[in-house]
Amino acid sequence: MRIFSGIQPTGRKHLGNYIGAIRQYVEGQDRGDPAVFCIVDLHAITVAYDPKELRERLYDTTAILLAAGLDPARCILFRQSDVHEHTELAWLLGAVCAHGDLNRMHQFKDKSATQRELVSAGLFFYPVLQAADVLAYRADEVPVGEDQRQHIELMREIARRFNERFGETLVVPDHRIPEIGAKVMDLQEPERKMSTTVGADSGRVYVLDEEKAIRKKFGSAVTDSGREIRRGEDKAGITNLIGILSVATGVPEAQIEADFEGKGYGDFKKAVADAVVEFLAPVREAYPEIRADEGALELVLSNGADRAREIASRTLEDVRTAMGVGVPPAR
Ligand code: TYM
């Protein structure tokens, strides 16, 4: 089973990234043969950004993944721009990706609406590069949060179309979206997903937040005017907190509802904060030492890139041959 996923080196990683994606990576690294994780700096340049900051954030993200438990001896962890096969494959796949499909991408619509100066062509082409990321490794499984469902559908379509047009070459991947926690919502506006770029800081818990900040954010989380601790369409805030508590403790959601029957929102929010503090503590504690050694981080990334390139270059050879591009293969 080949596993592949990618994460952007933008902003500070939050509880949504951790619950929806990072914990799945850690779980996947022993199932994957191999499990491949990529920090996608080339995706990050499709919106306004500061080059110096990009490098810093790339190290931050690498250190968070390592602190969360990714082990370079058990998985491949690398920087997207180090493996040129991704960009080449993105271009080649552009030949079988419909313009109309890209036009339908929610993420493009959302992100392009918030760009003040320039809506880049790169932002439009973003999902094709994402397809190349995964298809270059012939991955079977892609662990992601709910917001990536449409991008995975598109890469499946691209792989199918490629195989139809040029012969069986690429693997059609499946997404792996967790049952609980696939869409962690903003604590202040629980109708909206927790996001790095939208909403106030008080609505998102960062993986590296101090205990005090975590408690404050859950203490002021928006609930509703009712009193019951149960899931429901009219109870977005409480539903979100139940999901978070369930993931952080491993207790099923229905059991949480039973345990908190008759208790108040105050006690409940405190229990969620306690659980999340404990859940994130190992990452927060391991992080500073790992982040401090940029030389070691570079070494992890470049070793990872060497191993990634070995796999991706074989796929590229097959893709070029199938497409009739470049030097003909030796007969
Ligand atoms: P990115 O960097 O925005 O997010 C990384 C992962 O976190 C998940 N996620 C969430 N999960 C639950 N609740 C939330 N509120 C939440 N917010 C984010 C995302 O679903 C994602 O899994 N396009 C991708 C990066 C990418 C990629 C890939 C992913 C590039 N190439 C190939 C998979 C395979 C992105 O922007 O993720």
Tab-separated table of C-alpha atoms and ligand atoms in Angstrom:
chain	number	residue	atom	x	y	z
A	1	MET	CA	0.000	0.000	0.000
A	2	ARG	CA	1.545	3.279	-1.123
A	3	ILE	CA	0.495	6.302	0.898
A	4	PHE	CA	1.098	9.920	-0.127
A	5	SER	CA	0.044	13.233	1.321
A	6	GLY	CA	1.080	16.868	1.167
A	7	ILE	CA	0.867	19.832	3.489
A	8	GLN	CA	1.487	23.513	2.816
A	9	PRO	CA	4.260	25.340	4.650
A	10	THR	CA	2.043	28.361	5.175
A	11	GLY	CA	0.984	29.943	8.434
A	12	ARG	CA	1.002	28.078	11.694
A	13	LYS	CA	-0.437	24.597	11.761
A	14	HIS	CA	-3.705	24.335	13.656
A	15	LEU	CA	-5.827	21.695	15.327
A	16	GLY	CA	-7.715	21.084	12.060
A	17	ASN	CA	-4.484	20.197	10.244
A	18	TYR	CA	-3.430	18.031	13.151
A	19	ILE	CA	-6.681	16.114	13.574
A	20	GLY	CA	-7.677	15.945	9.906
A	21	ALA	CA	-4.283	15.134	8.461
A	22	ILE	CA	-1.115	14.970	10.582
A	23	ARG	CA	-2.332	12.287	12.993
A	24	GLN	CA	-3.315	10.197	9.960
A	25	TYR	CA	0.193	10.575	8.522
A	26	VAL	CA	1.707	9.271	11.731
A	27	GLU	CA	-0.718	6.368	11.783
A	28	GLY	CA	0.000	5.653	8.101
A	29	GLN	CA	3.779	5.512	8.252
A	30	ASP	CA	3.884	1.864	9.278
A	31	ARG	CA	1.134	0.791	6.880
A	32	GLY	CA	2.640	2.591	3.934
A	33	ASP	CA	5.049	0.816	1.618
A	34	PRO	CA	6.318	3.415	1.548
A	35	ALA	CA	4.439	6.300	3.167
A	36	VAL	CA	5.494	9.529	1.481
A	37	PHE	CA	4.885	13.013	2.939
A	38	CYS	CA	5.677	16.197	1.117
A	39	ILE	CA	5.868	19.809	2.208
A	40	VAL	CA	4.444	21.595	-0.765
A	41	ASP	CA	6.341	24.864	-1.099
A	42	LEU	CA	5.422	25.165	-4.787
A	43	HIS	CA	1.750	25.247	-3.882
A	44	ALA	CA	2.404	27.974	-1.335
A	45	ILE	CA	3.705	30.407	-3.974
A	46	THR	CA	0.365	30.549	-5.801
A	47	VAL	CA	-0.887	33.266	-3.418
A	48	ALA	CA	0.856	36.416	-2.133
A	49	TYR	CA	3.821	35.439	0.076
A	50	ASP	CA	7.169	36.574	1.403
A	51	PRO	CA	10.131	34.467	0.125
A	52	LYS	CA	12.095	34.730	3.388
A	53	GLU	CA	9.134	33.719	5.414
A	54	LEU	CA	8.426	30.760	3.152
A	55	ARG	CA	11.739	29.176	4.124
A	56	GLU	CA	11.068	29.733	7.815
A	57	ARG	CA	7.596	28.250	7.567
A	58	LEU	CA	8.976	25.292	5.672
A	59	TYR	CA	11.270	24.471	8.587
A	60	ASP	CA	8.430	25.091	11.053
A	61	THR	CA	6.212	22.625	9.227
A	62	THR	CA	8.965	20.029	8.914
A	63	ALA	CA	9.683	20.314	12.644
A	64	ILE	CA	5.987	19.987	13.527
A	65	LEU	CA	5.678	16.817	11.466
A	66	LEU	CA	8.754	15.333	13.122
A	67	ALA	CA	7.591	16.419	16.580
A	68	ALA	CA	4.201	14.828	15.858
A	69	GLY	CA	5.936	11.505	15.314
A	70	LEU	CA	6.920	11.178	11.667
A	71	ASP	CA	10.129	9.206	11.618
A	72	PRO	CA	12.363	9.549	8.540
A	73	ALA	CA	13.437	5.958	9.064
A	74	ARG	CA	9.838	4.798	8.617
A	75	CYS	CA	8.599	7.208	5.950
A	76	ILE	CA	9.817	9.539	3.212
A	77	LEU	CA	9.579	13.205	4.179
A	78	PHE	CA	10.702	15.808	1.663
A	79	ARG	CA	10.278	19.271	0.136
A	80	GLN	CA	8.263	19.367	-3.082
A	81	SER	CA	10.567	21.751	-4.959
A	82	ASP	CA	13.540	19.395	-4.465
A	83	VAL	CA	11.958	16.795	-6.737
A	84	HIS	CA	11.576	18.364	-10.177
A	85	GLU	CA	9.493	15.457	-11.413
A	86	HIS	CA	6.449	17.056	-9.732
A	87	THR	CA	6.483	20.147	-11.910
A	88	GLU	CA	7.208	18.250	-15.077
A	89	LEU	CA	4.409	15.779	-14.417
A	90	ALA	CA	2.019	18.645	-13.628
A	91	TRP	CA	2.630	20.054	-17.083
A	92	LEU	CA	2.221	16.705	-18.774
A	93	LEU	CA	-1.022	16.018	-16.894
A	94	GLY	CA	-2.290	19.408	-18.005
A	95	ALA	CA	-2.791	17.719	-21.369
A	96	VAL	CA	-5.532	15.475	-19.971
A	97	CYS	CA	-7.124	17.798	-17.422
A	98	ALA	CA	-10.241	19.659	-18.542
A	99	HIS	CA	-10.234	23.415	-18.116
A	100	GLY	CA	-13.891	23.135	-17.105
A	101	ASP	CA	-12.984	20.800	-14.225
A	102	LEU	CA	-10.485	23.318	-12.843
A	103	ASN	CA	-13.151	26.008	-13.120
A	104	ARG	CA	-15.338	24.042	-10.732
A	105	MET	CA	-12.779	23.777	-7.914
A	106	HIS	CA	-14.152	25.273	-4.675
A	107	GLN	CA	-10.701	26.034	-3.303
A	108	PHE	CA	-9.838	28.104	-6.364
A	109	LYS	CA	-13.094	30.030	-6.087
A	110	ASP	CA	-12.568	30.692	-2.354
A	111	LYS	CA	-8.899	31.599	-2.603
A	112	SER	CA	-9.177	33.705	-5.737
A	113	ALA	CA	-11.903	35.764	-4.075
A	114	THR	CA	-9.520	36.771	-1.262
A	115	GLN	CA	-6.507	37.744	-3.422
A	116	ARG	CA	-6.139	41.505	-3.429
A	117	GLU	CA	-3.540	42.056	-6.129
A	118	LEU	CA	-3.259	39.104	-8.411
A	119	VAL	CA	-5.169	35.923	-9.052
A	120	SER	CA	-2.280	33.883	-10.420
A	121	ALA	CA	-2.534	31.298	-13.148
A	122	GLY	CA	-0.636	29.094	-10.683
A	123	LEU	CA	-3.603	29.198	-8.324
A	124	PHE	CA	-5.829	27.955	-11.133
A	125	PHE	CA	-3.379	25.165	-12.031
A	126	TYR	CA	-2.815	24.252	-8.367
A	127	PRO	CA	-4.979	21.081	-8.446
A	128	VAL	CA	-2.983	19.709	-11.396
A	129	LEU	CA	0.264	20.036	-9.434
A	130	GLN	CA	-1.500	18.333	-6.534
A	131	ALA	CA	-2.524	15.503	-8.877
A	132	ALA	CA	1.099	15.224	-10.036
A	133	ASP	CA	2.279	15.014	-6.402
A	134	VAL	CA	0.207	11.923	-5.802
A	135	LEU	CA	0.315	10.262	-9.224
A	136	ALA	CA	4.128	10.515	-9.426
A	137	TYR	CA	4.273	7.957	-6.595
A	138	ARG	CA	1.466	5.759	-7.926
A	139	ALA	CA	-0.044	6.127	-4.467
A	140	ASP	CA	-3.051	4.023	-3.482
A	141	GLU	CA	-4.158	6.101	-0.538
A	142	VAL	CA	-4.166	9.821	0.233
A	143	PRO	CA	-4.878	10.830	3.860
A	144	VAL	CA	-6.525	14.278	3.912
A	145	GLY	CA	-9.253	16.318	5.572
A	146	GLU	CA	-12.697	16.818	4.047
A	147	ASP	CA	-11.727	20.056	2.272
A	148	GLN	CA	-9.458	18.108	-0.107
A	149	ARG	CA	-12.180	15.701	-1.298
A	150	GLN	CA	-12.760	17.566	-4.554
A	151	HIS	CA	-9.038	17.730	-5.356
A	152	ILE	CA	-8.743	13.985	-4.877
A	153	GLU	CA	-11.757	13.397	-7.135
A	154	LEU	CA	-10.040	15.478	-9.794
A	155	MET	CA	-6.771	13.558	-9.593
A	156	ARG	CA	-8.708	10.294	-9.923
A	157	GLU	CA	-10.327	11.677	-13.055
A	158	ILE	CA	-6.961	12.813	-14.430
A	159	ALA	CA	-5.414	9.375	-13.820
A	160	ARG	CA	-8.368	7.615	-15.454
A	161	ARG	CA	-8.272	9.917	-18.444
A	162	PHE	CA	-4.520	9.508	-18.817
A	163	ASN	CA	-4.786	5.708	-18.759
A	164	GLU	CA	-7.620	5.751	-21.264
A	165	ARG	CA	-5.772	7.998	-23.674
A	166	PHE	CA	-2.186	6.679	-23.318
A	167	GLY	CA	-2.535	3.174	-21.840
A	168	GLU	CA	-2.451	1.874	-18.230
A	169	THR	CA	0.314	3.907	-16.609
A	170	LEU	CA	-1.006	5.641	-13.493
A	171	VAL	CA	-2.713	4.398	-10.326
A	172	VAL	CA	-6.133	5.857	-9.452
A	173	PRO	CA	-5.757	6.823	-5.775
A	174	ASP	CA	-8.358	6.698	-2.980
A	175	HIS	CA	-8.753	9.362	-0.384
A	176	ARG	CA	-8.618	8.529	3.296
A	177	ILE	CA	-10.768	11.003	5.164
A	178	PRO	CA	-11.184	10.336	8.904
A	179	GLU	CA	-14.692	9.582	10.195
A	180	ILE	CA	-14.429	12.046	13.031
A	181	GLY	CA	-12.416	15.242	12.726
A	182	ALA	CA	-12.357	15.480	8.921
A	183	LYS	CA	-13.599	19.039	9.246
A	184	VAL	CA	-12.672	20.778	12.467
A	185	MET	CA	-14.662	23.990	12.674
A	186	ASP	CA	-13.626	27.471	13.802
A	187	LEU	CA	-14.248	27.966	17.536
A	188	GLN	CA	-15.720	31.436	17.052
A	189	GLU	CA	-17.664	30.765	13.852
A	190	PRO	CA	-18.498	27.067	13.995
A	191	GLU	CA	-20.290	27.119	10.633
A	192	ARG	CA	-16.873	27.602	8.986
A	193	LYS	CA	-13.870	25.258	8.971
A	194	MET	CA	-10.861	26.148	11.064
A	195	SER	CA	-8.452	27.784	8.613
A	196	THR	CA	-5.047	29.453	8.658
A	197	THR	CA	-6.144	32.431	6.637
A	198	VAL	CA	-9.776	33.182	7.495
A	199	GLY	CA	-11.156	34.380	10.825
A	200	ALA	CA	-9.718	35.584	14.125
A	201	ASP	CA	-6.880	33.913	16.042
A	202	SER	CA	-9.286	33.179	18.888
A	203	GLY	CA	-11.173	30.800	16.571
A	204	ARG	CA	-8.232	28.500	15.909
A	205	VAL	CA	-6.037	26.496	18.227
A	206	TYR	CA	-2.477	26.197	17.015
A	207	VAL	CA	-0.576	22.961	17.482
A	208	LEU	CA	2.109	24.950	19.316
A	209	ASP	CA	-0.226	27.041	21.488
A	210	GLU	CA	0.666	27.232	25.177
A	211	GLU	CA	-1.683	25.598	27.648
A	212	LYS	CA	-3.030	28.976	28.758
A	213	ALA	CA	-3.949	30.013	25.222
A	214	ILE	CA	-5.649	26.695	24.537
A	215	ARG	CA	-7.748	27.015	27.695
A	216	LYS	CA	-8.711	30.570	26.853
A	217	LYS	CA	-9.777	29.696	23.310
A	218	PHE	CA	-11.951	26.770	24.387
A	219	GLY	CA	-13.319	28.807	27.304
A	220	SER	CA	-14.606	31.436	24.888
A	221	ALA	CA	-15.678	29.002	22.147
A	222	VAL	CA	-19.094	29.845	20.731
A	223	THR	CA	-21.775	27.345	21.746
A	224	ASP	CA	-25.519	28.008	21.499
A	225	SER	CA	-28.372	29.151	23.695
A	226	GLY	CA	-29.468	25.621	24.626
A	227	ARG	CA	-28.176	23.541	27.524
A	228	GLU	CA	-27.747	20.051	26.137
A	229	ILE	CA	-24.458	18.507	25.195
A	230	ARG	CA	-25.444	16.623	22.065
A	231	ARG	CA	-24.730	16.727	18.360
A	232	GLY	CA	-27.234	18.428	16.082
A	233	GLU	CA	-27.608	20.619	13.010
A	234	ASP	CA	-28.684	23.497	15.209
A	235	LYS	CA	-25.701	22.956	17.504
A	236	ALA	CA	-22.636	23.529	15.308
A	237	GLY	CA	-20.392	24.709	18.167
A	238	ILE	CA	-21.188	21.846	20.541
A	239	THR	CA	-21.044	19.284	17.732
A	240	ASN	CA	-17.561	20.512	16.841
A	241	LEU	CA	-16.370	20.341	20.450
A	242	ILE	CA	-17.758	16.806	20.865
A	243	GLY	CA	-15.818	15.722	17.773
A	244	ILE	CA	-12.607	17.318	19.042
A	245	LEU	CA	-13.010	15.712	22.472
A	246	SER	CA	-13.687	12.342	20.889
A	247	VAL	CA	-10.515	12.464	18.793
A	248	ALA	CA	-8.376	13.780	21.653
A	249	THR	CA	-9.520	11.105	24.133
A	250	GLY	CA	-10.540	8.204	21.890
A	251	VAL	CA	-13.984	8.137	23.563
A	252	PRO	CA	-16.830	7.699	21.014
A	253	GLU	CA	-19.084	10.718	20.484
A	254	ALA	CA	-22.232	8.955	21.756
A	255	GLN	CA	-20.418	8.035	24.962
A	256	ILE	CA	-19.384	11.661	25.448
A	257	GLU	CA	-23.012	12.744	25.094
A	258	ALA	CA	-24.036	10.150	27.710
A	259	ASP	CA	-21.190	11.098	30.066
A	260	PHE	CA	-22.096	14.792	29.964
A	261	GLU	CA	-25.846	14.412	30.289
A	262	GLY	CA	-27.149	16.977	32.755
A	263	LYS	CA	-23.800	18.804	32.952
A	264	GLY	CA	-23.284	22.435	31.904
A	265	TYR	CA	-21.382	23.932	28.995
A	266	GLY	CA	-18.723	25.300	31.364
A	267	ASP	CA	-17.699	21.845	32.615
A	268	PHE	CA	-17.840	20.474	29.123
A	269	LYS	CA	-15.613	23.163	27.619
A	270	LYS	CA	-13.124	22.685	30.424
A	271	ALA	CA	-13.016	18.952	29.698
A	272	VAL	CA	-12.342	19.662	25.993
A	273	ALA	CA	-9.553	22.094	26.873
A	274	ASP	CA	-7.968	19.582	29.303
A	275	ALA	CA	-8.069	16.879	26.658
A	276	VAL	CA	-6.590	19.051	23.900
A	277	VAL	CA	-3.817	20.346	26.164
A	278	GLU	CA	-2.826	16.776	26.864
A	279	PHE	CA	-3.284	15.696	23.241
A	280	LEU	CA	-0.949	18.380	21.868
A	281	ALA	CA	1.588	18.442	24.725
A	282	PRO	CA	3.985	15.851	23.263
A	283	VAL	CA	4.262	17.798	19.994
A	284	ARG	CA	4.731	21.152	21.709
A	285	GLU	CA	7.384	19.727	24.012
A	286	ALA	CA	9.370	18.002	21.276
A	287	TYR	CA	9.200	20.910	18.820
A	288	PRO	CA	11.754	23.521	20.023
A	289	GLU	CA	14.762	21.233	19.977
A	290	ILE	CA	13.887	19.832	16.546
A	291	ARG	CA	13.186	23.289	15.070
A	292	ALA	CA	16.455	24.724	16.417
A	293	ASP	CA	18.645	22.479	14.256
A	294	GLU	CA	18.068	23.658	10.690
A	295	GLY	CA	21.066	21.667	9.455
A	296	ALA	CA	19.463	18.470	10.686
A	297	LEU	CA	16.140	19.454	9.129
A	298	GLU	CA	17.845	20.057	5.773
A	299	LEU	CA	19.475	16.660	6.009
A	300	VAL	CA	16.136	14.946	6.639
A	301	LEU	CA	14.600	16.791	3.684
A	302	SER	CA	17.423	16.110	1.254
A	303	ASN	CA	17.623	12.416	2.149
A	304	GLY	CA	13.857	12.272	1.735
A	305	ALA	CA	14.104	13.981	-1.664
A	306	ASP	CA	16.670	11.431	-2.879
A	307	ARG	CA	14.354	8.570	-1.985
A	308	ALA	CA	11.300	10.342	-3.434
A	309	ARG	CA	13.095	11.086	-6.705
A	310	GLU	CA	13.949	7.452	-7.160
A	311	ILE	CA	10.251	6.550	-7.230
A	312	ALA	CA	8.983	9.605	-9.109
A	313	SER	CA	11.606	9.414	-11.862
A	314	ARG	CA	10.480	5.891	-12.773
A	315	THR	CA	6.886	7.066	-13.165
A	316	LEU	CA	8.030	10.015	-15.267
A	317	GLU	CA	9.938	7.730	-17.569
A	318	ASP	CA	6.775	5.686	-18.160
A	319	VAL	CA	4.629	8.789	-18.605
A	320	ARG	CA	7.009	10.347	-21.131
A	321	THR	CA	7.227	7.115	-23.069
A	322	ALA	CA	3.445	6.684	-23.084
A	323	MET	CA	2.989	10.273	-24.278
A	324	GLY	CA	5.664	10.118	-26.965
A	325	VAL	CA	7.651	12.915	-25.334
A	326	GLY	CA	11.475	13.111	-25.248
A	327	VAL	CA	14.150	10.641	-26.262
A	328	PRO	CA	12.625	7.335	-27.395
A	329	PRO	CA	13.199	4.439	-24.985
A	330	ALA	CA	15.965	1.991	-25.938
A	331	ARG	CA	14.549	-0.728	-28.158
B	1	TYM	P1	-3.286	22.249	3.630
B	1	TYM	O1	-1.852	22.514	3.841
B	1	TYM	O2	-4.241	23.385	3.527
B	1	TYM	O3	-3.832	21.330	4.787
B	1	TYM	C1	-3.120	20.178	5.200
B	1	TYM	C2	-4.108	19.093	5.598
B	1	TYM	O4	-4.947	19.567	6.674
B	1	TYM	C3	-6.305	19.306	6.368
B	1	TYM	N1	-7.145	20.344	7.003
B	1	TYM	C4	-8.154	20.082	7.847
B	1	TYM	N2	-8.663	18.929	8.324
B	1	TYM	C5	-9.705	19.021	9.185
B	1	TYM	N3	-10.254	20.196	9.594
B	1	TYM	C6	-9.783	21.376	9.140
B	1	TYM	N4	-10.332	22.518	9.549
B	1	TYM	C7	-8.688	21.362	8.214
B	1	TYM	N5	-7.971	22.330	7.584
B	1	TYM	C8	-7.027	21.679	6.853
B	1	TYM	C9	-6.384	19.351	4.860
B	1	TYM	O5	-7.491	18.632	4.362
B	1	TYM	C10	-5.065	18.716	4.453
B	1	TYM	O6	-5.180	17.304	4.401
B	1	TYM	N6	-3.854	21.140	-1.233
B	1	TYM	C11	-3.364	20.610	0.048
B	1	TYM	C12	-1.902	20.268	0.042
B	1	TYM	C13	-1.484	19.235	-0.945
B	1	TYM	C14	-1.797	17.858	-0.959
B	1	TYM	C15	-1.119	17.304	-2.063
B	1	TYM	C16	-2.601	17.070	-0.156
B	1	TYM	C17	-0.652	19.450	-2.017
B	1	TYM	N7	-0.440	18.291	-2.663
B	1	TYM	C18	-1.247	15.944	-2.382
B	1	TYM	C19	-2.704	15.699	-0.478
B	1	TYM	C20	-2.029	15.157	-1.570
B	1	TYM	C21	-3.598	21.689	1.099
B	1	TYM	O7	-3.778	22.825	0.817
B	1	TYM	O8	-3.480	21.262	2.379
